[in-house]
């Protein structure tokens, strides 16, 4: 069957001005051509600044936009082109995120130290691994929680460590000041269907950190995917790093890229994330693009062998294909050619792992910036309370 992707039919030029501006700014580094295009778009009378602000926040890019505004003086006029209005909104987001992430770093550094003292092997996924790694500035990336790979046999010992640190498995209460245990229904669903422990939380006690959240993962693929890359195997390949000021580990480069592909695919196609408006976010594609751009040819060949060894070609192609639509230079064409399945019809489907498979009516670029796509008839049976 022919490749039914939409990237040849819809381009960034077809998007609203505020979406085009955000897409142009969703880069770690901006060149002269980027700045010229950004200033041209920002000076257009049909630019909806309110829509731009909402999209930047929704896609978790406000801190990055703030640094761009400050570093490239986008708040100032350039000839007849006006500067960004209300620049303090953007730069303030960057500075506030720096303070918030420092608070997270202080706490999670203690978690790393306690896990290590208990003799537990672990590896840090996403979050600070990317913030202190590819981004080289943790303030640029909005970090929600601490994702940790841990062998299932060590779950009980890790549970005891986190209890001593004040964590419990639960959700933030409505008053925002305490953690409530999950319902039995939710506990049963997670145990049966997911590769993660229920999140461990404790109150943050500050306006910018409602709670500290530790997410323990035993496999980077979900149970219903039929694919497995378990934590025990991944930890054997993990590499030592210093994160949050403490000795820790992160997955080996091949596993790290594989993990990001699996994570992006899971959230882009799951009903829960679609209904929560967290399925498609530019920040996730930027994460993957930055890691992919750092791969040389030897690294790509090792990665392709790793993908084949676990049978994850379809999941990886999904993530790398759409990443290449947004960041064309991030993934070599021959890598996509090697991974591309004969039938790519699945690229426009969602909800398959939830047992409610459906097809998107909008092409990828259009739905990426459509804040109301989540209302298009999706009904999830996943218990969330």
mmCIF file of C-alpha atoms in Angstrom:
data_model
loop_
_atom_site.group_PDB
_atom_site.id
_atom_site.type_symbol
_atom_site.label_atom_id
_atom_site.label_comp_id
_atom_site.label_asym_id
_atom_site.label_seq_id
_atom_site.Cartn_x
_atom_site.Cartn_y
_atom_site.Cartn_z
ATOM 1 C CA UNK A 1 0.000 0.000 0.000
ATOM 2 C CA UNK A 2 1.246 3.485 -0.781
ATOM 3 C CA UNK A 3 2.554 5.751 1.962
ATOM 4 C CA UNK A 4 -0.474 7.764 3.075
ATOM 5 C CA UNK A 5 1.463 10.497 4.871
ATOM 6 C CA UNK A 6 0.426 14.118 4.483
ATOM 7 C CA UNK A 7 3.802 15.875 4.601
ATOM 8 C CA UNK A 8 3.901 16.327 0.803
ATOM 9 C CA UNK A 9 0.469 17.945 0.740
ATOM 10 C CA UNK A 10 0.559 20.275 3.735
ATOM 11 C CA UNK A 11 3.555 22.432 4.611
ATOM 12 C CA UNK A 12 4.342 25.000 7.267
ATOM 13 C CA UNK A 13 3.375 27.719 4.801
ATOM 14 C CA UNK A 14 -0.218 26.504 5.012
ATOM 15 C CA UNK A 15 -0.373 27.011 8.792
ATOM 16 C CA UNK A 16 -1.652 30.111 10.629
ATOM 17 C CA UNK A 17 1.009 32.739 11.260
ATOM 18 C CA UNK A 18 1.262 32.057 14.995
ATOM 19 C CA UNK A 19 1.889 28.345 14.311
ATOM 20 C CA UNK A 20 4.565 29.150 11.747
ATOM 21 C CA UNK A 21 6.269 31.488 14.212
ATOM 22 C CA UNK A 22 6.271 28.868 16.955
ATOM 23 C CA UNK A 23 7.584 26.190 14.612
ATOM 24 C CA UNK A 24 10.415 28.474 13.534
ATOM 25 C CA UNK A 25 11.337 29.213 17.153
ATOM 26 C CA UNK A 26 11.130 25.579 18.306
ATOM 27 C CA UNK A 27 14.863 25.092 17.824
ATOM 28 C CA UNK A 28 17.693 24.988 20.300
ATOM 29 C CA UNK A 29 19.830 27.348 18.220
ATOM 30 C CA UNK A 30 18.710 30.067 15.817
ATOM 31 C CA UNK A 31 20.715 31.171 12.803
ATOM 32 C CA UNK A 32 20.555 34.441 10.879
ATOM 33 C CA UNK A 33 17.921 33.091 8.480
ATOM 34 C CA UNK A 34 15.799 31.944 11.423
ATOM 35 C CA UNK A 35 15.975 35.377 13.055
ATOM 36 C CA UNK A 36 15.030 37.111 9.800
ATOM 37 C CA UNK A 37 12.028 34.835 9.307
ATOM 38 C CA UNK A 38 10.974 35.194 12.956
ATOM 39 C CA UNK A 39 11.058 38.992 12.750
ATOM 40 C CA UNK A 40 9.099 38.953 9.490
ATOM 41 C CA UNK A 41 6.403 36.724 10.962
ATOM 42 C CA UNK A 42 6.297 38.681 14.230
ATOM 43 C CA UNK A 43 5.670 41.935 12.350
ATOM 44 C CA UNK A 44 2.712 40.628 10.353
ATOM 45 C CA UNK A 45 -0.617 42.320 11.179
ATOM 46 C CA UNK A 46 -2.479 38.996 10.988
ATOM 47 C CA UNK A 47 -0.400 37.408 13.767
ATOM 48 C CA UNK A 48 -2.555 36.465 16.755
ATOM 49 C CA UNK A 49 -0.233 36.946 19.750
ATOM 50 C CA UNK A 50 -2.752 35.404 22.143
ATOM 51 C CA UNK A 51 -2.856 32.240 20.045
ATOM 52 C CA UNK A 52 0.953 32.216 19.907
ATOM 53 C CA UNK A 53 1.230 32.466 23.687
ATOM 54 C CA UNK A 54 -1.303 29.669 24.195
ATOM 55 C CA UNK A 55 0.444 27.416 21.672
ATOM 56 C CA UNK A 56 3.885 28.060 23.187
ATOM 57 C CA UNK A 57 2.593 27.130 26.648
ATOM 58 C CA UNK A 58 0.664 24.112 25.384
ATOM 59 C CA UNK A 59 3.714 22.783 23.526
ATOM 60 C CA UNK A 60 5.882 23.422 26.626
ATOM 61 C CA UNK A 61 8.148 25.823 24.767
ATOM 62 C CA UNK A 62 7.704 29.067 26.725
ATOM 63 C CA UNK A 63 11.099 28.833 28.497
ATOM 64 C CA UNK A 64 12.896 28.230 25.188
ATOM 65 C CA UNK A 65 11.018 31.131 23.562
ATOM 66 C CA UNK A 66 12.014 33.303 26.510
ATOM 67 C CA UNK A 67 15.699 32.614 26.056
ATOM 68 C CA UNK A 68 15.443 33.302 22.331
ATOM 69 C CA UNK A 69 13.703 36.632 23.022
ATOM 70 C CA UNK A 70 16.454 37.651 25.436
ATOM 71 C CA UNK A 71 19.478 36.269 23.602
ATOM 72 C CA UNK A 72 18.496 37.608 20.170
ATOM 73 C CA UNK A 73 16.972 40.877 21.453
ATOM 74 C CA UNK A 74 13.642 40.071 19.854
ATOM 75 C CA UNK A 75 11.971 42.504 22.245
ATOM 76 C CA UNK A 76 13.663 45.392 20.428
ATOM 77 C CA UNK A 77 12.835 46.999 17.111
ATOM 78 C CA UNK A 78 14.887 46.080 14.048
ATOM 79 C CA UNK A 79 14.516 48.839 11.518
ATOM 80 C CA UNK A 80 10.783 49.156 10.856
ATOM 81 C CA UNK A 81 10.021 45.762 12.409
ATOM 82 C CA UNK A 82 8.596 45.963 15.936
ATOM 83 C CA UNK A 83 9.848 43.854 18.804
ATOM 84 C CA UNK A 84 7.879 41.145 20.580
ATOM 85 C CA UNK A 85 5.124 42.635 22.761
ATOM 86 C CA UNK A 86 5.170 41.902 26.501
ATOM 87 C CA UNK A 87 8.656 40.355 26.382
ATOM 88 C CA UNK A 88 8.642 39.908 30.169
ATOM 89 C CA UNK A 89 6.035 37.153 29.732
ATOM 90 C CA UNK A 90 8.531 35.086 27.740
ATOM 91 C CA UNK A 91 11.728 35.937 29.622
ATOM 92 C CA UNK A 92 9.860 35.547 32.903
ATOM 93 C CA UNK A 93 8.850 32.010 31.894
ATOM 94 C CA UNK A 94 12.497 31.149 31.264
ATOM 95 C CA UNK A 95 13.685 32.556 34.606
ATOM 96 C CA UNK A 96 10.812 30.957 36.518
ATOM 97 C CA UNK A 97 11.537 27.593 34.910
ATOM 98 C CA UNK A 98 15.183 27.897 35.944
ATOM 99 C CA UNK A 99 14.134 28.384 39.571
ATOM 100 C CA UNK A 100 11.596 25.563 39.392
ATOM 101 C CA UNK A 101 13.996 23.090 37.813
ATOM 102 C CA UNK A 102 16.647 23.921 40.394
ATOM 103 C CA UNK A 103 14.154 22.977 43.078
ATOM 104 C CA UNK A 104 13.416 19.705 41.266
ATOM 105 C CA UNK A 105 17.129 19.065 40.836
ATOM 106 C CA UNK A 106 17.845 19.518 44.541
ATOM 107 C CA UNK A 107 15.113 17.032 45.447
ATOM 108 C CA UNK A 108 15.873 14.447 42.778
ATOM 109 C CA UNK A 109 19.586 14.565 43.592
ATOM 110 C CA UNK A 110 18.619 13.348 47.058
ATOM 111 C CA UNK A 111 16.524 10.587 45.509
ATOM 112 C CA UNK A 112 19.520 9.436 43.423
ATOM 113 C CA UNK A 113 21.760 9.430 46.491
ATOM 114 C CA UNK A 114 19.300 7.369 48.539
ATOM 115 C CA UNK A 115 18.694 4.840 45.770
ATOM 116 C CA UNK A 116 22.452 4.429 45.366
ATOM 117 C CA UNK A 117 22.947 4.070 49.135
ATOM 118 C CA UNK A 118 20.389 1.269 49.096
ATOM 119 C CA UNK A 119 22.457 -0.531 46.454
ATOM 120 C CA UNK A 120 19.807 -0.145 43.745
ATOM 121 C CA UNK A 121 20.629 0.114 40.051
ATOM 122 C CA UNK A 122 18.665 2.766 38.167
ATOM 123 C CA UNK A 123 18.870 4.913 35.056
ATOM 124 C CA UNK A 124 17.343 8.348 34.424
ATOM 125 C CA UNK A 125 15.027 8.725 31.437
ATOM 126 C CA UNK A 126 14.258 11.986 29.597
ATOM 127 C CA UNK A 127 13.959 14.985 31.966
ATOM 128 C CA UNK A 128 17.275 16.029 33.423
ATOM 129 C CA UNK A 129 19.126 13.617 31.132
ATOM 130 C CA UNK A 130 18.026 15.819 28.226
ATOM 131 C CA UNK A 131 18.061 19.123 30.108
ATOM 132 C CA UNK A 132 21.644 18.766 31.316
ATOM 133 C CA UNK A 133 22.660 16.852 28.188
ATOM 134 C CA UNK A 134 21.423 17.935 24.762
ATOM 135 C CA UNK A 135 19.877 21.216 25.932
ATOM 136 C CA UNK A 136 22.933 22.142 28.041
ATOM 137 C CA UNK A 137 20.643 24.353 30.080
ATOM 138 C CA UNK A 138 18.015 22.679 32.302
ATOM 139 C CA UNK A 139 16.029 25.923 32.377
ATOM 140 C CA UNK A 140 15.075 25.496 28.719
ATOM 141 C CA UNK A 141 13.026 22.361 29.218
ATOM 142 C CA UNK A 142 9.845 22.071 31.239
ATOM 143 C CA UNK A 143 10.408 19.027 33.484
ATOM 144 C CA UNK A 144 7.322 17.456 35.043
ATOM 145 C CA UNK A 145 8.708 14.489 36.949
ATOM 146 C CA UNK A 146 11.582 12.107 37.484
ATOM 147 C CA UNK A 147 11.426 9.063 35.185
ATOM 148 C CA UNK A 148 13.575 6.214 36.465
ATOM 149 C CA UNK A 149 14.300 2.820 34.948
ATOM 150 C CA UNK A 150 14.390 0.176 37.672
ATOM 151 C CA UNK A 151 14.305 -3.610 37.629
ATOM 152 C CA UNK A 152 10.969 -5.035 38.727
ATOM 153 C CA UNK A 153 12.706 -7.153 41.362
ATOM 154 C CA UNK A 154 13.972 -3.941 42.997
ATOM 155 C CA UNK A 155 10.546 -2.293 43.129
ATOM 156 C CA UNK A 156 9.917 -3.167 46.781
ATOM 157 C CA UNK A 157 13.299 -1.837 47.926
ATOM 158 C CA UNK A 158 12.788 1.377 45.918
ATOM 159 C CA UNK A 159 9.324 1.690 47.471
ATOM 160 C CA UNK A 160 10.872 1.660 50.933
ATOM 161 C CA UNK A 161 13.447 4.281 49.940
ATOM 162 C CA UNK A 162 10.777 6.617 48.580
ATOM 163 C CA UNK A 163 8.573 6.147 51.641
ATOM 164 C CA UNK A 164 11.485 7.241 53.830
ATOM 165 C CA UNK A 165 11.830 10.348 51.670
ATOM 166 C CA UNK A 166 8.166 11.219 52.190
ATOM 167 C CA UNK A 167 6.664 9.891 48.952
ATOM 168 C CA UNK A 168 3.464 7.896 48.605
ATOM 169 C CA UNK A 169 1.774 6.424 45.536
ATOM 170 C CA UNK A 170 -1.107 8.774 44.904
ATOM 171 C CA UNK A 171 -2.481 11.888 43.241
ATOM 172 C CA UNK A 172 -2.518 15.507 44.352
ATOM 173 C CA UNK A 173 -5.659 16.317 46.355
ATOM 174 C CA UNK A 174 -7.919 19.152 45.279
ATOM 175 C CA UNK A 175 -6.484 21.433 47.945
ATOM 176 C CA UNK A 176 -3.034 20.917 46.422
ATOM 177 C CA UNK A 177 -1.484 20.364 49.837
ATOM 178 C CA UNK A 178 -1.575 16.591 50.271
ATOM 179 C CA UNK A 179 -1.397 13.357 48.316
ATOM 180 C CA UNK A 180 -4.352 10.975 48.159
ATOM 181 C CA UNK A 181 -3.898 7.240 47.470
ATOM 182 C CA UNK A 182 -5.161 5.957 44.136
ATOM 183 C CA UNK A 183 -8.411 4.034 43.923
ATOM 184 C CA UNK A 184 -8.325 0.249 43.794
ATOM 185 C CA UNK A 185 -9.634 0.430 40.214
ATOM 186 C CA UNK A 186 -6.700 2.564 39.117
ATOM 187 C CA UNK A 187 -4.223 0.343 40.956
ATOM 188 C CA UNK A 188 -5.627 -2.760 39.247
ATOM 189 C CA UNK A 189 -5.599 -1.116 35.802
ATOM 190 C CA UNK A 190 -1.972 -0.013 36.059
ATOM 191 C CA UNK A 191 -0.819 -3.396 37.322
ATOM 192 C CA UNK A 192 -2.571 -5.202 34.472
ATOM 193 C CA UNK A 193 -1.830 -2.878 31.563
ATOM 194 C CA UNK A 194 1.185 -0.660 32.167
ATOM 195 C CA UNK A 195 4.927 -1.120 32.518
ATOM 196 C CA UNK A 196 5.188 1.594 35.154
ATOM 197 C CA UNK A 197 4.563 1.693 38.862
ATOM 198 C CA UNK A 198 1.884 4.145 39.942
ATOM 199 C CA UNK A 199 3.551 7.549 40.413
ATOM 200 C CA UNK A 200 5.159 8.362 43.762
ATOM 201 C CA UNK A 201 4.415 11.892 44.927
ATOM 202 C CA UNK A 202 4.962 14.210 47.836
ATOM 203 C CA UNK A 203 3.810 17.816 48.266
ATOM 204 C CA UNK A 204 6.188 20.429 46.896
ATOM 205 C CA UNK A 205 5.132 23.144 49.330
ATOM 206 C CA UNK A 206 5.837 25.982 46.902
ATOM 207 C CA UNK A 207 3.834 27.802 44.199
ATOM 208 C CA UNK A 208 5.947 26.577 41.296
ATOM 209 C CA UNK A 209 6.173 22.945 42.465
ATOM 210 C CA UNK A 210 2.811 21.537 43.479
ATOM 211 C CA UNK A 211 4.378 18.133 44.026
ATOM 212 C CA UNK A 212 7.516 16.089 43.417
ATOM 213 C CA UNK A 213 6.733 13.123 41.202
ATOM 214 C CA UNK A 214 8.852 9.981 40.750
ATOM 215 C CA UNK A 215 7.793 7.579 37.996
ATOM 216 C CA UNK A 216 9.378 4.110 38.132
ATOM 217 C CA UNK A 217 9.434 2.242 34.827
ATOM 218 C CA UNK A 218 10.218 -1.464 34.335
ATOM 219 C CA UNK A 219 10.052 -1.585 30.523
ATOM 220 C CA UNK A 220 10.238 1.183 27.927
ATOM 221 C CA UNK A 221 7.412 -0.430 25.945
ATOM 222 C CA UNK A 222 3.854 -0.910 27.150
ATOM 223 C CA UNK A 223 2.549 -4.417 27.757
ATOM 224 C CA UNK A 224 -0.089 -4.297 25.013
ATOM 225 C CA UNK A 225 2.493 -3.347 22.366
ATOM 226 C CA UNK A 226 3.793 -6.915 22.268
ATOM 227 C CA UNK A 227 7.350 -5.546 22.432
ATOM 228 C CA UNK A 228 9.674 -5.574 25.414
ATOM 229 C CA UNK A 229 12.919 -3.929 26.441
ATOM 230 C CA UNK A 230 13.064 -4.581 30.160
ATOM 231 C CA UNK A 231 14.848 -2.465 32.726
ATOM 232 C CA UNK A 232 17.172 -5.279 33.857
ATOM 233 C CA UNK A 233 18.634 -5.578 30.347
ATOM 234 C CA UNK A 234 18.782 -1.803 29.855
ATOM 235 C CA UNK A 235 20.547 -1.291 33.176
ATOM 236 C CA UNK A 236 23.259 -3.749 32.131
ATOM 237 C CA UNK A 237 23.977 -1.370 29.235
ATOM 238 C CA UNK A 238 23.527 1.917 31.153
ATOM 239 C CA UNK A 239 26.315 4.495 31.335
ATOM 240 C CA UNK A 240 27.371 6.537 34.401
ATOM 241 C CA UNK A 241 26.604 10.265 34.445
ATOM 242 C CA UNK A 242 26.244 13.060 36.972
ATOM 243 C CA UNK A 243 22.724 14.498 37.020
ATOM 244 C CA UNK A 244 21.146 16.870 39.536
ATOM 245 C CA UNK A 245 24.592 17.078 41.128
ATOM 246 C CA UNK A 246 24.636 13.390 42.029
ATOM 247 C CA UNK A 247 26.196 10.258 40.501
ATOM 248 C CA UNK A 248 23.600 8.366 38.489
ATOM 249 C CA UNK A 249 23.141 6.496 35.200
ATOM 250 C CA UNK A 250 21.288 6.956 31.942
ATOM 251 C CA UNK A 251 20.423 4.407 29.236
ATOM 252 C CA UNK A 252 23.064 3.615 26.623
ATOM 253 C CA UNK A 253 22.760 5.834 23.511
ATOM 254 C CA UNK A 254 20.886 3.209 21.461
ATOM 255 C CA UNK A 255 18.451 2.527 24.287
ATOM 256 C CA UNK A 256 17.982 6.218 24.999
ATOM 257 C CA UNK A 257 16.922 6.935 21.423
ATOM 258 C CA UNK A 258 14.711 3.855 21.420
ATOM 259 C CA UNK A 259 13.107 5.001 24.666
ATOM 260 C CA UNK A 260 12.315 8.455 23.261
ATOM 261 C CA UNK A 261 10.734 6.896 20.162
ATOM 262 C CA UNK A 262 8.605 4.566 22.286
ATOM 263 C CA UNK A 263 7.563 7.385 24.613
ATOM 264 C CA UNK A 264 6.567 9.722 21.767
ATOM 265 C CA UNK A 265 4.564 7.005 19.998
ATOM 266 C CA UNK A 266 2.760 5.971 23.200
ATOM 267 C CA UNK A 267 1.619 9.491 24.035
ATOM 268 C CA UNK A 268 0.772 10.460 20.451
ATOM 269 C CA UNK A 269 -1.580 7.501 19.974
ATOM 270 C CA UNK A 270 -3.085 6.894 23.437
ATOM 271 C CA UNK A 271 -6.609 8.093 24.183
ATOM 272 C CA UNK A 272 -5.693 9.295 27.663
ATOM 273 C CA UNK A 273 -2.993 11.643 26.365
ATOM 274 C CA UNK A 274 -5.150 12.806 23.450
ATOM 275 C CA UNK A 275 -8.013 13.750 25.759
ATOM 276 C CA UNK A 276 -5.559 15.439 28.130
ATOM 277 C CA UNK A 277 -4.117 17.473 25.214
ATOM 278 C CA UNK A 278 -0.655 16.037 25.780
ATOM 279 C CA UNK A 279 -0.425 13.713 22.787
ATOM 280 C CA UNK A 280 1.291 15.985 20.291
ATOM 281 C CA UNK A 281 3.673 18.578 21.682
ATOM 282 C CA UNK A 282 6.516 20.183 19.784
ATOM 283 C CA UNK A 283 8.786 19.798 22.812
ATOM 284 C CA UNK A 284 8.689 15.986 22.483
ATOM 285 C CA UNK A 285 9.655 16.131 18.825
ATOM 286 C CA UNK A 286 12.437 18.580 19.649
ATOM 287 C CA UNK A 287 13.757 16.184 22.315
ATOM 288 C CA UNK A 288 13.924 13.379 19.771
ATOM 289 C CA UNK A 289 15.372 15.591 17.049
ATOM 290 C CA UNK A 290 18.236 16.765 19.280
ATOM 291 C CA UNK A 291 19.215 13.216 20.214
ATOM 292 C CA UNK A 292 18.869 12.058 16.602
ATOM 293 C CA UNK A 293 20.982 14.929 15.260
ATOM 294 C CA UNK A 294 23.859 13.832 17.491
ATOM 295 C CA UNK A 295 23.981 10.380 15.876
ATOM 296 C CA UNK A 296 26.722 9.685 13.357
ATOM 297 C CA UNK A 297 26.506 6.943 10.746
ATOM 298 C CA UNK A 298 28.011 4.273 13.014
ATOM 299 C CA UNK A 299 25.534 5.189 15.736
ATOM 300 C CA UNK A 300 22.635 4.929 13.313
ATOM 301 C CA UNK A 301 23.750 1.486 12.184
ATOM 302 C CA UNK A 302 23.969 0.309 15.800
ATOM 303 C CA UNK A 303 20.565 1.784 16.472
ATOM 304 C CA UNK A 304 18.970 0.043 13.488
ATOM 305 C CA UNK A 305 20.322 -3.271 14.732
ATOM 306 C CA UNK A 306 18.948 -2.525 18.185
ATOM 307 C CA UNK A 307 15.505 -1.716 16.776
ATOM 308 C CA UNK A 308 15.479 -4.933 14.759
ATOM 309 C CA UNK A 309 16.526 -6.975 17.796
ATOM 310 C CA UNK A 310 13.356 -5.955 19.694
ATOM 311 C CA UNK A 311 11.040 -5.773 16.668
ATOM 312 C CA UNK A 312 10.161 -2.111 17.171
ATOM 313 C CA UNK A 313 10.432 -0.947 13.556
ATOM 314 C CA UNK A 314 6.835 0.311 13.269
ATOM 315 C CA UNK A 315 6.956 2.293 16.524
ATOM 316 C CA UNK A 316 10.349 3.805 15.743
ATOM 317 C CA UNK A 317 9.382 4.676 12.170
ATOM 318 C CA UNK A 318 6.254 6.444 13.440
ATOM 319 C CA UNK A 319 8.274 8.667 15.774
ATOM 320 C CA UNK A 320 11.190 9.366 13.448
ATOM 321 C CA UNK A 321 8.934 9.991 10.447
ATOM 322 C CA UNK A 322 6.927 12.723 12.150
ATOM 323 C CA UNK A 323 10.053 14.163 13.751
ATOM 324 C CA UNK A 324 11.590 14.446 10.285
ATOM 325 C CA UNK A 325 8.494 16.312 9.062
ATOM 326 C CA UNK A 326 9.214 19.011 11.660
ATOM 327 C CA UNK A 327 13.024 18.763 11.664
ATOM 328 C CA UNK A 328 14.021 17.509 8.196
ATOM 329 C CA UNK A 329 17.765 17.422 8.937
ATOM 330 C CA UNK A 330 17.465 15.325 12.094
ATOM 331 C CA UNK A 331 16.998 11.860 10.578
ATOM 332 C CA UNK A 332 18.935 10.575 7.538
ATOM 333 C CA UNK A 333 16.736 9.507 4.632
ATOM 334 C CA UNK A 334 18.332 6.068 4.488
ATOM 335 C CA UNK A 335 17.380 5.439 8.127
ATOM 336 C CA UNK A 336 13.743 6.178 7.354
ATOM 337 C CA UNK A 337 13.938 4.038 4.214
ATOM 338 C CA UNK A 338 15.292 1.117 6.229
ATOM 339 C CA UNK A 339 12.594 1.379 8.877
ATOM 340 C CA UNK A 340 9.604 2.199 6.644
ATOM 341 C CA UNK A 341 7.060 -0.647 6.651
ATOM 342 C CA UNK A 342 5.295 -1.652 3.467
ATOM 343 C CA UNK A 343 1.986 -0.393 4.823
ATOM 344 C CA UNK A 344 2.130 3.041 6.484
ATOM 345 C CA UNK A 345 -1.602 3.405 6.932
ATOM 346 C CA UNK A 346 -1.133 3.079 10.706
ATOM 347 C CA UNK A 347 0.499 6.514 10.846
ATOM 348 C CA UNK A 348 -2.933 8.137 10.846
ATOM 349 C CA UNK A 349 -4.482 5.822 13.452
ATOM 350 C CA UNK A 350 -4.783 6.275 17.200
ATOM 351 C CA UNK A 351 -6.267 4.383 20.131
ATOM 352 C CA UNK A 352 -5.207 0.944 18.890
ATOM 353 C CA UNK A 353 -3.597 -0.090 22.181
ATOM 354 C CA UNK A 354 -6.721 1.121 23.990
ATOM 355 C CA UNK A 355 -8.903 -1.169 21.887
ATOM 356 C CA UNK A 356 -10.657 1.811 20.245
ATOM 357 C CA UNK A 357 -8.777 2.316 17.008
ATOM 358 C CA UNK A 358 -9.796 5.385 15.023
ATOM 359 C CA UNK A 359 -8.411 7.528 12.215
ATOM 360 C CA UNK A 360 -7.434 11.174 12.315
ATOM 361 C CA UNK A 361 -9.371 13.338 9.887
ATOM 362 C CA UNK A 362 -6.815 16.147 9.944
ATOM 363 C CA UNK A 363 -3.307 15.810 8.518
ATOM 364 C CA UNK A 364 -0.424 15.818 10.981
ATOM 365 C CA UNK A 365 0.701 19.454 10.755
ATOM 366 C CA UNK A 366 -2.851 20.714 11.054
ATOM 367 C CA UNK A 367 -3.739 18.636 14.102
ATOM 368 C CA UNK A 368 -0.385 19.409 15.740
ATOM 369 C CA UNK A 369 -1.559 23.000 16.172
ATOM 370 C CA UNK A 370 -5.270 22.341 16.658
ATOM 371 C CA UNK A 371 -5.990 22.761 20.359
ATOM 372 C CA UNK A 372 -9.466 21.282 19.915
ATOM 373 C CA UNK A 373 -8.517 18.077 18.151
ATOM 374 C CA UNK A 374 -8.992 16.164 21.404
ATOM 375 C CA UNK A 375 -12.773 16.686 21.206
ATOM 376 C CA UNK A 376 -13.098 14.774 17.926
ATOM 377 C CA UNK A 377 -15.143 11.887 19.254
ATOM 378 C CA UNK A 378 -12.536 10.173 21.445
ATOM 379 C CA UNK A 379 -13.905 8.460 24.526
ATOM 380 C CA UNK A 380 -11.498 6.663 26.832
ATOM 381 C CA UNK A 381 -12.308 3.857 29.231
ATOM 382 C CA UNK A 382 -9.025 4.286 31.099
ATOM 383 C CA UNK A 383 -9.658 4.915 34.804
ATOM 384 C CA UNK A 384 -7.822 8.058 35.863
ATOM 385 C CA UNK A 385 -8.934 8.455 39.479
#
